[in-house]
Amino acid sequence: MPQTVIRGGLLAAVSLLSGMPYGIARWYPSGLEGQVRVDFDCEYTDGSLFLNGVEPGDKVYIVDDLISTGGTLIGLVEAIRQAGAEVSGIVCVAEKTNYGGSERVFKATGIPVTSLVEVGVSGELSVVVGVNY
């Protein structure tokens, strides 16, 4: 069965609704055996991600709340691959389209990002520019 890796508060809902188990990527180490650490860089911060619960041979869907520049997702794909697993797809609830994150993720990983809502951000104004559900 595929695993679901989720970085935010979507973990419980997606896991329960899909019946899929989950792995967790955190900003800090858990100390669990088999944890994978990767560095990442995005528009507002950089640092490390710590991945737990993903085993060699797993097929993983990444579910995230928001994609901006894609830096965190690129790091997460790298961590999943280092764990010996395969990324089956990436789904984000919202995407800041003018940040170019989906294109950056695809260029770096070869994996397309599916976004449910596309948002244009300009200064203090945000506008929904597309809906994909």
GROMACS .gro file of N, CA and C in nm:
model
  399
    1MET      N    1   0.085  -0.119   0.000
    1MET     CA    2   0.000   0.000   0.000
    1MET      C    3   0.089   0.124   0.000
    2PRO      N    4   0.052   0.227  -0.076
    2PRO     CA    5   0.133   0.350  -0.076
    2PRO      C    6   0.131   0.416   0.061
    3GLN      N    7   0.236   0.487   0.089
    3GLN     CA    8   0.243   0.568   0.209
    3GLN      C    9   0.203   0.710   0.172
    4THR      N   10   0.167   0.788   0.270
    4THR     CA   11   0.142   0.929   0.251
    4THR      C   12   0.238   1.004   0.342
    5VAL      N   13   0.315   1.098   0.287
    5VAL     CA   14   0.401   1.182   0.368
    5VAL      C   15   0.340   1.320   0.370
    6ILE      N   16   0.320   1.372   0.486
    6ILE     CA   17   0.252   1.500   0.500
    6ILE      C   18   0.330   1.586   0.597
    7ARG      N   19   0.348   1.713   0.563
    7ARG     CA   20   0.427   1.801   0.650
    7ARG      C   21   0.341   1.883   0.744
    8GLY      N   22   0.213   1.895   0.723
    8GLY     CA   23   0.136   1.988   0.803
    8GLY      C   24   0.016   1.924   0.872
    9GLY      N   25  -0.082   2.005   0.903
    9GLY     CA   26  -0.200   1.962   0.976
    9GLY      C   27  -0.294   1.875   0.896
   10LEU      N   28  -0.262   1.845   0.772
   10LEU     CA   29  -0.347   1.760   0.689
   10LEU      C   30  -0.329   1.612   0.721
   11LEU      N   31  -0.230   1.579   0.801
   11LEU     CA   32  -0.193   1.441   0.826
   11LEU      C   33  -0.311   1.353   0.866
   12ALA      N   34  -0.380   1.386   0.970
   12ALA     CA   35  -0.487   1.301   1.021
   12ALA      C   36  -0.600   1.287   0.921
   13ALA      N   37  -0.644   1.397   0.861
   13ALA     CA   38  -0.757   1.391   0.769
   13ALA      C   39  -0.727   1.305   0.646
   14VAL      N   40  -0.613   1.326   0.582
   14VAL     CA   41  -0.580   1.250   0.461
   14VAL      C   42  -0.559   1.103   0.495
   15SER      N   43  -0.490   1.074   0.602
   15SER     CA   44  -0.465   0.935   0.641
   15SER      C   45  -0.597   0.863   0.672
   16LEU      N   46  -0.683   0.926   0.750
   16LEU     CA   47  -0.809   0.863   0.786
   16LEU      C   48  -0.901   0.845   0.665
   17LEU      N   49  -0.911   0.946   0.580
   17LEU     CA   50  -1.000   0.939   0.464
   17LEU      C   51  -0.950   0.842   0.357
   18SER      N   52  -0.818   0.830   0.342
   18SER     CA   53  -0.763   0.744   0.239
   18SER      C   54  -0.737   0.602   0.287
   19GLY      N   55  -0.727   0.584   0.418
   19GLY     CA   56  -0.691   0.454   0.472
   19GLY      C   57  -0.543   0.422   0.457
   20MET      N   58  -0.463   0.520   0.413
   20MET     CA   59  -0.320   0.497   0.393
   20MET      C   60  -0.242   0.530   0.520
   21PRO      N   61  -0.135   0.454   0.545
   21PRO     CA   62  -0.047   0.489   0.656
   21PRO      C   63   0.028   0.618   0.623
   22TYR      N   64   0.104   0.668   0.718
   22TYR     CA   65   0.174   0.794   0.694
   22TYR      C   66   0.315   0.791   0.749
   23GLY      N   67   0.395   0.877   0.691
   23GLY     CA   68   0.527   0.910   0.744
   23GLY      C   69   0.524   1.058   0.774
   24ILE      N   70   0.619   1.105   0.849
   24ILE     CA   71   0.618   1.245   0.890
   24ILE      C   72   0.752   1.310   0.857
   25ALA      N   73   0.746   1.430   0.802
   25ALA     CA   74   0.865   1.513   0.783
   25ALA      C   75   0.853   1.630   0.880
   26ARG      N   76   0.958   1.650   0.959
   26ARG     CA   77   0.956   1.755   1.062
   26ARG      C   78   1.073   1.851   1.043
   27TRP      N   79   1.066   1.963   1.112
   27TRP     CA   80   1.173   2.062   1.110
   27TRP      C   81   1.281   2.028   1.211
   28TYR      N   82   1.258   1.930   1.297
   28TYR     CA   83   1.351   1.898   1.403
   28TYR      C   84   1.366   1.746   1.413
   29PRO      N   85   1.477   1.697   1.462
   29PRO     CA   86   1.498   1.553   1.470
   29PRO      C   87   1.411   1.489   1.579
   30SER      N   88   1.363   1.369   1.549
   30SER     CA   89   1.283   1.295   1.648
   30SER      C   90   1.368   1.198   1.727
   31GLY      N   91   1.483   1.160   1.671
   31GLY     CA   92   1.567   1.062   1.737
   31GLY      C   93   1.528   0.919   1.705
   32LEU      N   94   1.427   0.899   1.619
   32LEU     CA   95   1.385   0.764   1.581
   32LEU      C   96   1.486   0.699   1.489
   33GLU      N   97   1.498   0.568   1.500
   33GLU     CA   98   1.588   0.492   1.414
   33GLU      C   99   1.542   0.502   1.268
   34GLY      N  100   1.637   0.515   1.177
   34GLY     CA  101   1.605   0.520   1.035
   34GLY      C  102   1.568   0.657   0.984
   35GLN      N  103   1.573   0.759   1.067
   35GLN     CA  104   1.538   0.894   1.026
   35GLN      C  105   1.633   0.943   0.916
   36VAL      N  106   1.577   1.011   0.816
   36VAL     CA  107   1.657   1.067   0.708
   36VAL      C  108   1.658   1.219   0.722
   37ARG      N  109   1.777   1.279   0.712
   37ARG     CA  110   1.791   1.424   0.723
   37ARG      C  111   1.837   1.480   0.589
   38VAL      N  112   1.768   1.587   0.542
   38VAL     CA  113   1.812   1.658   0.421
   38VAL      C  114   1.804   1.808   0.446
   39ASP      N  115   1.890   1.882   0.382
   39ASP     CA  116   1.885   2.028   0.387
   39ASP      C  117   1.789   2.079   0.281
   40PHE      N  118   1.728   2.194   0.308
   40PHE     CA  119   1.638   2.256   0.211
   40PHE      C  120   1.655   2.407   0.218
   41ASP      N  121   1.601   2.473   0.115
   41ASP     CA  122   1.607   2.619   0.106
   41ASP      C  123   1.478   2.665   0.039
   42CYS      N  124   1.405   2.757   0.103
   42CYS     CA  125   1.285   2.813   0.042
   42CYS      C  126   1.284   2.964   0.065
   43GLU      N  127   1.175   3.029   0.025
   43GLU     CA  128   1.176   3.175   0.021
   43GLU      C  129   1.184   3.242   0.157
   44TYR      N  130   1.143   3.172   0.263
   44TYR     CA  131   1.140   3.237   0.393
   44TYR      C  132   1.235   3.176   0.495
   45THR      N  133   1.293   3.061   0.464
   45THR     CA  134   1.385   2.999   0.559
   45THR      C  135   1.468   2.892   0.490
   46ASP      N  136   1.563   2.840   0.561
   46ASP     CA  137   1.637   2.723   0.516
   46ASP      C  138   1.671   2.642   0.639
   47GLY      N  139   1.715   2.522   0.619
   47GLY     CA  140   1.747   2.438   0.732
   47GLY      C  141   1.745   2.293   0.693
   48SER      N  142   1.693   2.210   0.781
   48SER     CA  143   1.688   2.066   0.756
   48SER      C  144   1.548   2.013   0.777
   49LEU      N  145   1.516   1.908   0.701
   49LEU     CA  146   1.395   1.830   0.722
   49LEU      C  147   1.437   1.694   0.774
   50PHE      N  148   1.356   1.636   0.862
   50PHE     CA  149   1.384   1.506   0.919
   50PHE      C  150   1.265   1.416   0.889
   51LEU      N  151   1.288   1.312   0.810
   51LEU     CA  152   1.183   1.223   0.762
   51LEU      C  153   1.182   1.094   0.842
   52ASN      N  154   1.063   1.053   0.886
   52ASN     CA  155   1.044   0.929   0.961
   52ASN      C  156   0.931   0.849   0.899
   53GLY      N  157   0.938   0.716   0.914
   53GLY     CA  158   0.825   0.631   0.875
   53GLY      C  159   0.822   0.592   0.729
   54VAL      N  160   0.927   0.615   0.655
   54VAL     CA  161   0.932   0.577   0.514
   54VAL      C  162   1.040   0.471   0.500
   55GLU      N  163   1.004   0.359   0.440
   55GLU     CA  164   1.093   0.244   0.430
   55GLU      C  165   1.132   0.219   0.284
   56PRO      N  166   1.245   0.151   0.261
   56PRO     CA  167   1.283   0.116   0.124
   56PRO      C  168   1.170   0.039   0.054
   57GLY      N  169   1.143   0.078  -0.069
   57GLY     CA  170   1.038   0.014  -0.148
   57GLY      C  171   0.901   0.076  -0.134
   58ASP      N  172   0.880   0.167  -0.037
   58ASP     CA  173   0.750   0.234  -0.023
   58ASP      C  174   0.722   0.320  -0.144
   59LYS      N  175   0.595   0.331  -0.177
   59LYS     CA  176   0.548   0.426  -0.278
   59LYS      C  177   0.477   0.537  -0.200
   60VAL      N  178   0.524   0.660  -0.218
   60VAL     CA  179   0.484   0.771  -0.131
   60VAL      C  180   0.412   0.880  -0.211
   61TYR      N  181   0.300   0.927  -0.158
   61TYR     CA  182   0.235   1.048  -0.207
   61TYR      C  183   0.269   1.158  -0.108
   62ILE      N  184   0.315   1.270  -0.158
   62ILE     CA  185   0.339   1.387  -0.072
   62ILE      C  186   0.215   1.474  -0.078
   63VAL      N  187   0.163   1.508   0.039
   63VAL     CA  188   0.048   1.598   0.049
   63VAL      C  189   0.092   1.714   0.135
   64ASP      N  190   0.082   1.836   0.080
   64ASP     CA  191   0.127   1.954   0.154
   64ASP      C  192   0.020   2.062   0.143
   65ASP      N  193   0.023   2.156   0.235
   65ASP     CA  194  -0.078   2.261   0.234
   65ASP      C  195  -0.050   2.369   0.131
   66LEU      N  196   0.077   2.408   0.112
   66LEU     CA  197   0.108   2.523   0.028
   66LEU      C  198   0.243   2.505  -0.041
   67ILE      N  199   0.249   2.541  -0.168
   67ILE     CA  200   0.376   2.547  -0.239
   67ILE      C  201   0.399   2.690  -0.285
   68SER      N  202   0.516   2.741  -0.252
   68SER     CA  203   0.556   2.874  -0.299
   68SER      C  204   0.672   2.856  -0.396
   69THR      N  205   0.795   2.852  -0.344
   69THR     CA  206   0.911   2.834  -0.433
   69THR      C  207   0.943   2.687  -0.458
   70GLY      N  208   0.889   2.597  -0.378
   70GLY     CA  209   0.913   2.454  -0.396
   70GLY      C  210   1.032   2.399  -0.324
   71GLY      N  211   1.107   2.482  -0.254
   71GLY     CA  212   1.230   2.437  -0.188
   71GLY      C  213   1.208   2.327  -0.087
   72THR      N  214   1.104   2.336  -0.008
   72THR     CA  215   1.077   2.233   0.091
   72THR      C  216   1.040   2.101   0.024
   73LEU      N  217   0.957   2.109  -0.081
   73LEU     CA  218   0.918   1.986  -0.151
   73LEU      C  219   1.037   1.919  -0.219
   74ILE      N  220   1.128   1.997  -0.275
   74ILE     CA  221   1.247   1.938  -0.336
   74ILE      C  222   1.328   1.863  -0.231
   75GLY      N  223   1.345   1.922  -0.113
   75GLY     CA  224   1.415   1.855  -0.004
   75GLY      C  225   1.343   1.730   0.041
   76LEU      N  226   1.210   1.734   0.044
   76LEU     CA  227   1.133   1.619   0.087
   76LEU      C  228   1.143   1.504  -0.014
   77VAL      N  229   1.138   1.535  -0.142
   77VAL     CA  230   1.157   1.432  -0.245
   77VAL      C  231   1.294   1.367  -0.229
   78GLU      N  232   1.395   1.450  -0.206
   78GLU     CA  233   1.531   1.398  -0.186
   78GLU      C  234   1.536   1.304  -0.066
   79ALA      N  235   1.470   1.341   0.044
   79ALA     CA  236   1.470   1.258   0.164
   79ALA      C  237   1.401   1.125   0.138
   80ILE      N  238   1.290   1.127   0.068
   80ILE     CA  239   1.216   1.004   0.037
   80ILE      C  240   1.302   0.913  -0.049
   81ARG      N  241   1.369   0.969  -0.148
   81ARG     CA  242   1.456   0.889  -0.233
   81ARG      C  243   1.575   0.834  -0.154
   82GLN      N  244   1.630   0.913  -0.063
   82GLN     CA  245   1.740   0.864   0.022
   82GLN      C  246   1.695   0.748   0.110
   83ALA      N  247   1.567   0.748   0.148
   83ALA     CA  248   1.512   0.641   0.229
   83ALA      C  249   1.489   0.514   0.147
   84GLY      N  250   1.509   0.523   0.014
   84GLY     CA  251   1.490   0.407  -0.072
   84GLY      C  252   1.348   0.390  -0.121
   85ALA      N  253   1.267   0.494  -0.108
   85ALA     CA  254   1.127   0.489  -0.149
   85ALA      C  255   1.108   0.567  -0.280
   86GLU      N  256   0.991   0.555  -0.337
   86GLU     CA  257   0.956   0.620  -0.464
   86GLU      C  258   0.843   0.720  -0.440
   87VAL      N  259   0.855   0.839  -0.498
   87VAL     CA  260   0.749   0.939  -0.490
   87VAL      C  261   0.651   0.914  -0.604
   88SER      N  262   0.526   0.879  -0.569
   88SER     CA  263   0.424   0.850  -0.669
   88SER      C  264   0.352   0.975  -0.716
   89GLY      N  265   0.353   1.081  -0.635
   89GLY     CA  266   0.287   1.205  -0.673
   89GLY      C  267   0.298   1.308  -0.563
   90ILE      N  268   0.272   1.434  -0.602
   90ILE     CA  269   0.273   1.546  -0.508
   90ILE      C  270   0.143   1.624  -0.526
   91VAL      N  271   0.071   1.645  -0.417
   91VAL     CA  272  -0.053   1.722  -0.419
   91VAL      C  273  -0.042   1.833  -0.316
   92CYS      N  274  -0.071   1.956  -0.357
   92CYS     CA  275  -0.074   2.071  -0.265
   92CYS      C  276  -0.213   2.131  -0.267
   93VAL      N  277  -0.260   2.175  -0.152
   93VAL     CA  278  -0.391   2.239  -0.145
   93VAL      C  279  -0.388   2.371  -0.222
   94ALA      N  280  -0.286   2.453  -0.200
   94ALA     CA  281  -0.277   2.583  -0.267
   94ALA      C  282  -0.136   2.605  -0.320
   95GLU      N  283  -0.127   2.687  -0.423
   95GLU     CA  284   0.000   2.721  -0.485
   95GLU      C  285   0.006   2.871  -0.514
   96LYS      N  286   0.113   2.934  -0.471
   96LYS     CA  287   0.139   3.073  -0.510
   96LYS      C  288   0.204   3.067  -0.648
   97THR      N  289   0.125   3.085  -0.752
   97THR     CA  290   0.171   3.059  -0.889
   97THR      C  291   0.286   3.149  -0.933
   98ASN      N  292   0.289   3.272  -0.888
   98ASN     CA  293   0.394   3.363  -0.936
   98ASN      C  294   0.529   3.338  -0.869
   99TYR      N  295   0.539   3.239  -0.779
   99TYR     CA  296   0.666   3.203  -0.718
   99TYR      C  297   0.740   3.096  -0.797
  100GLY      N  298   0.670   3.028  -0.889
  100GLY     CA  299   0.735   2.930  -0.976
  100GLY      C  300   0.771   2.799  -0.911
  101GLY      N  301   0.710   2.766  -0.798
  101GLY     CA  302   0.747   2.646  -0.725
  101GLY      C  303   0.722   2.516  -0.798
  102SER      N  304   0.607   2.503  -0.863
  102SER     CA  305   0.577   2.377  -0.933
  102SER      C  306   0.678   2.350  -1.043
  103GLU      N  307   0.712   2.454  -1.117
  103GLU     CA  308   0.811   2.438  -1.224
  103GLU      C  309   0.948   2.401  -1.167
  104ARG      N  310   0.983   2.465  -1.056
  104ARG     CA  311   1.112   2.436  -0.992
  104ARG      C  312   1.118   2.292  -0.941
  105VAL      N  313   1.009   2.245  -0.880
  105VAL     CA  314   1.004   2.107  -0.831
  105VAL      C  315   1.016   2.009  -0.947
  106PHE      N  316   0.941   2.034  -1.055
  106PHE     CA  317   0.947   1.943  -1.169
  106PHE      C  318   1.086   1.940  -1.231
  107LYS      N  319   1.146   2.057  -1.245
  107LYS     CA  320   1.280   2.064  -1.304
  107LYS      C  321   1.383   1.991  -1.218
  108ALA      N  322   1.371   2.001  -1.086
  108ALA     CA  323   1.468   1.940  -0.996
  108ALA      C  324   1.444   1.791  -0.972
  109THR      N  325   1.317   1.747  -0.982
  109THR     CA  326   1.285   1.609  -0.942
  109THR      C  327   1.222   1.525  -1.052
  110GLY      N  328   1.166   1.590  -1.155
  110GLY     CA  329   1.093   1.517  -1.258
  110GLY      C  330   0.951   1.482  -1.218
  111ILE      N  331   0.904   1.533  -1.105
  111ILE     CA  332   0.770   1.500  -1.055
  111ILE      C  333   0.680   1.623  -1.067
  112PRO      N  334   0.566   1.609  -1.138
  112PRO     CA  335   0.473   1.722  -1.147
  112PRO      C  336   0.400   1.743  -1.014
  113VAL      N  337   0.364   1.867  -0.986
  113VAL     CA  338   0.289   1.902  -0.866
  113VAL      C  339   0.145   1.933  -0.908
  114THR      N  340   0.050   1.872  -0.841
  114THR     CA  341  -0.091   1.901  -0.862
  114THR      C  342  -0.136   1.995  -0.751
  115SER      N  343  -0.190   2.111  -0.787
  115SER     CA  344  -0.238   2.208  -0.689
  115SER      C  345  -0.389   2.222  -0.704
  116LEU      N  346  -0.461   2.221  -0.594
  116LEU     CA  347  -0.606   2.233  -0.600
  116LEU      C  348  -0.651   2.376  -0.625
  117VAL      N  349  -0.583   2.473  -0.564
  117VAL     CA  350  -0.616   2.614  -0.581
  117VAL      C  351  -0.489   2.689  -0.616
  118GLU      N  352  -0.495   2.769  -0.723
  118GLU     CA  353  -0.381   2.852  -0.763
  118GLU      C  354  -0.409   2.996  -0.723
  119VAL      N  355  -0.312   3.056  -0.656
  119VAL     CA  356  -0.329   3.192  -0.604
  119VAL      C  357  -0.218   3.280  -0.658
  120GLY      N  358  -0.256   3.398  -0.706
  120GLY     CA  359  -0.159   3.499  -0.746
  120GLY      C  360  -0.139   3.594  -0.629
  121VAL      N  361  -0.013   3.619  -0.595
  121VAL     CA  362   0.018   3.706  -0.481
  121VAL      C  363   0.096   3.826  -0.533
  122SER      N  364   0.046   3.944  -0.500
  122SER     CA  365   0.111   4.067  -0.542
  122SER      C  366   0.103   4.167  -0.428
  123GLY      N  367   0.215   4.189  -0.360
  123GLY     CA  368   0.214   4.280  -0.245
  123GLY      C  369   0.125   4.225  -0.137
  124GLU      N  370   0.026   4.302  -0.098
  124GLU     CA  371  -0.068   4.258   0.006
  124GLU      C  372  -0.193   4.195  -0.051
  125LEU      N  373  -0.201   4.182  -0.184
  125LEU     CA  374  -0.321   4.131  -0.250
  125LEU      C  375  -0.299   3.988  -0.297
  126SER      N  376  -0.392   3.898  -0.266
  126SER     CA  377  -0.392   3.761  -0.316
  126SER      C  378  -0.522   3.737  -0.390
  127VAL      N  379  -0.512   3.674  -0.508
  127VAL     CA  380  -0.628   3.650  -0.592
  127VAL      C  381  -0.627   3.505  -0.638
  128VAL      N  382  -0.740   3.436  -0.629
  128VAL     CA  383  -0.749   3.301  -0.682
  128VAL      C  384  -0.750   3.312  -0.834
  129VAL      N  385  -0.653   3.246  -0.897
  129VAL     CA  386  -0.639   3.251  -1.043
  129VAL      C  387  -0.674   3.119  -1.110
  130GLY      N  388  -0.694   3.015  -1.030
  130GLY     CA  389  -0.732   2.886  -1.086
  130GLY      C  390  -0.776   2.790  -0.979
  131VAL      N  391  -0.868   2.701  -1.019
  131VAL     CA  392  -0.918   2.596  -0.930
  131VAL      C  393  -0.911   2.465  -1.007
  132ASN      N  394  -0.850   2.364  -0.948
  132ASN     CA  395  -0.827   2.237  -1.017
  132ASN      C  396  -0.888   2.119  -0.944
  133TYR      N  397  -1.013   2.129  -0.908
  133TYR     CA  398  -1.079   2.015  -0.844
  133TYR      C  399  -1.223   2.008  -0.887
   0.00000   0.00000   0.00000
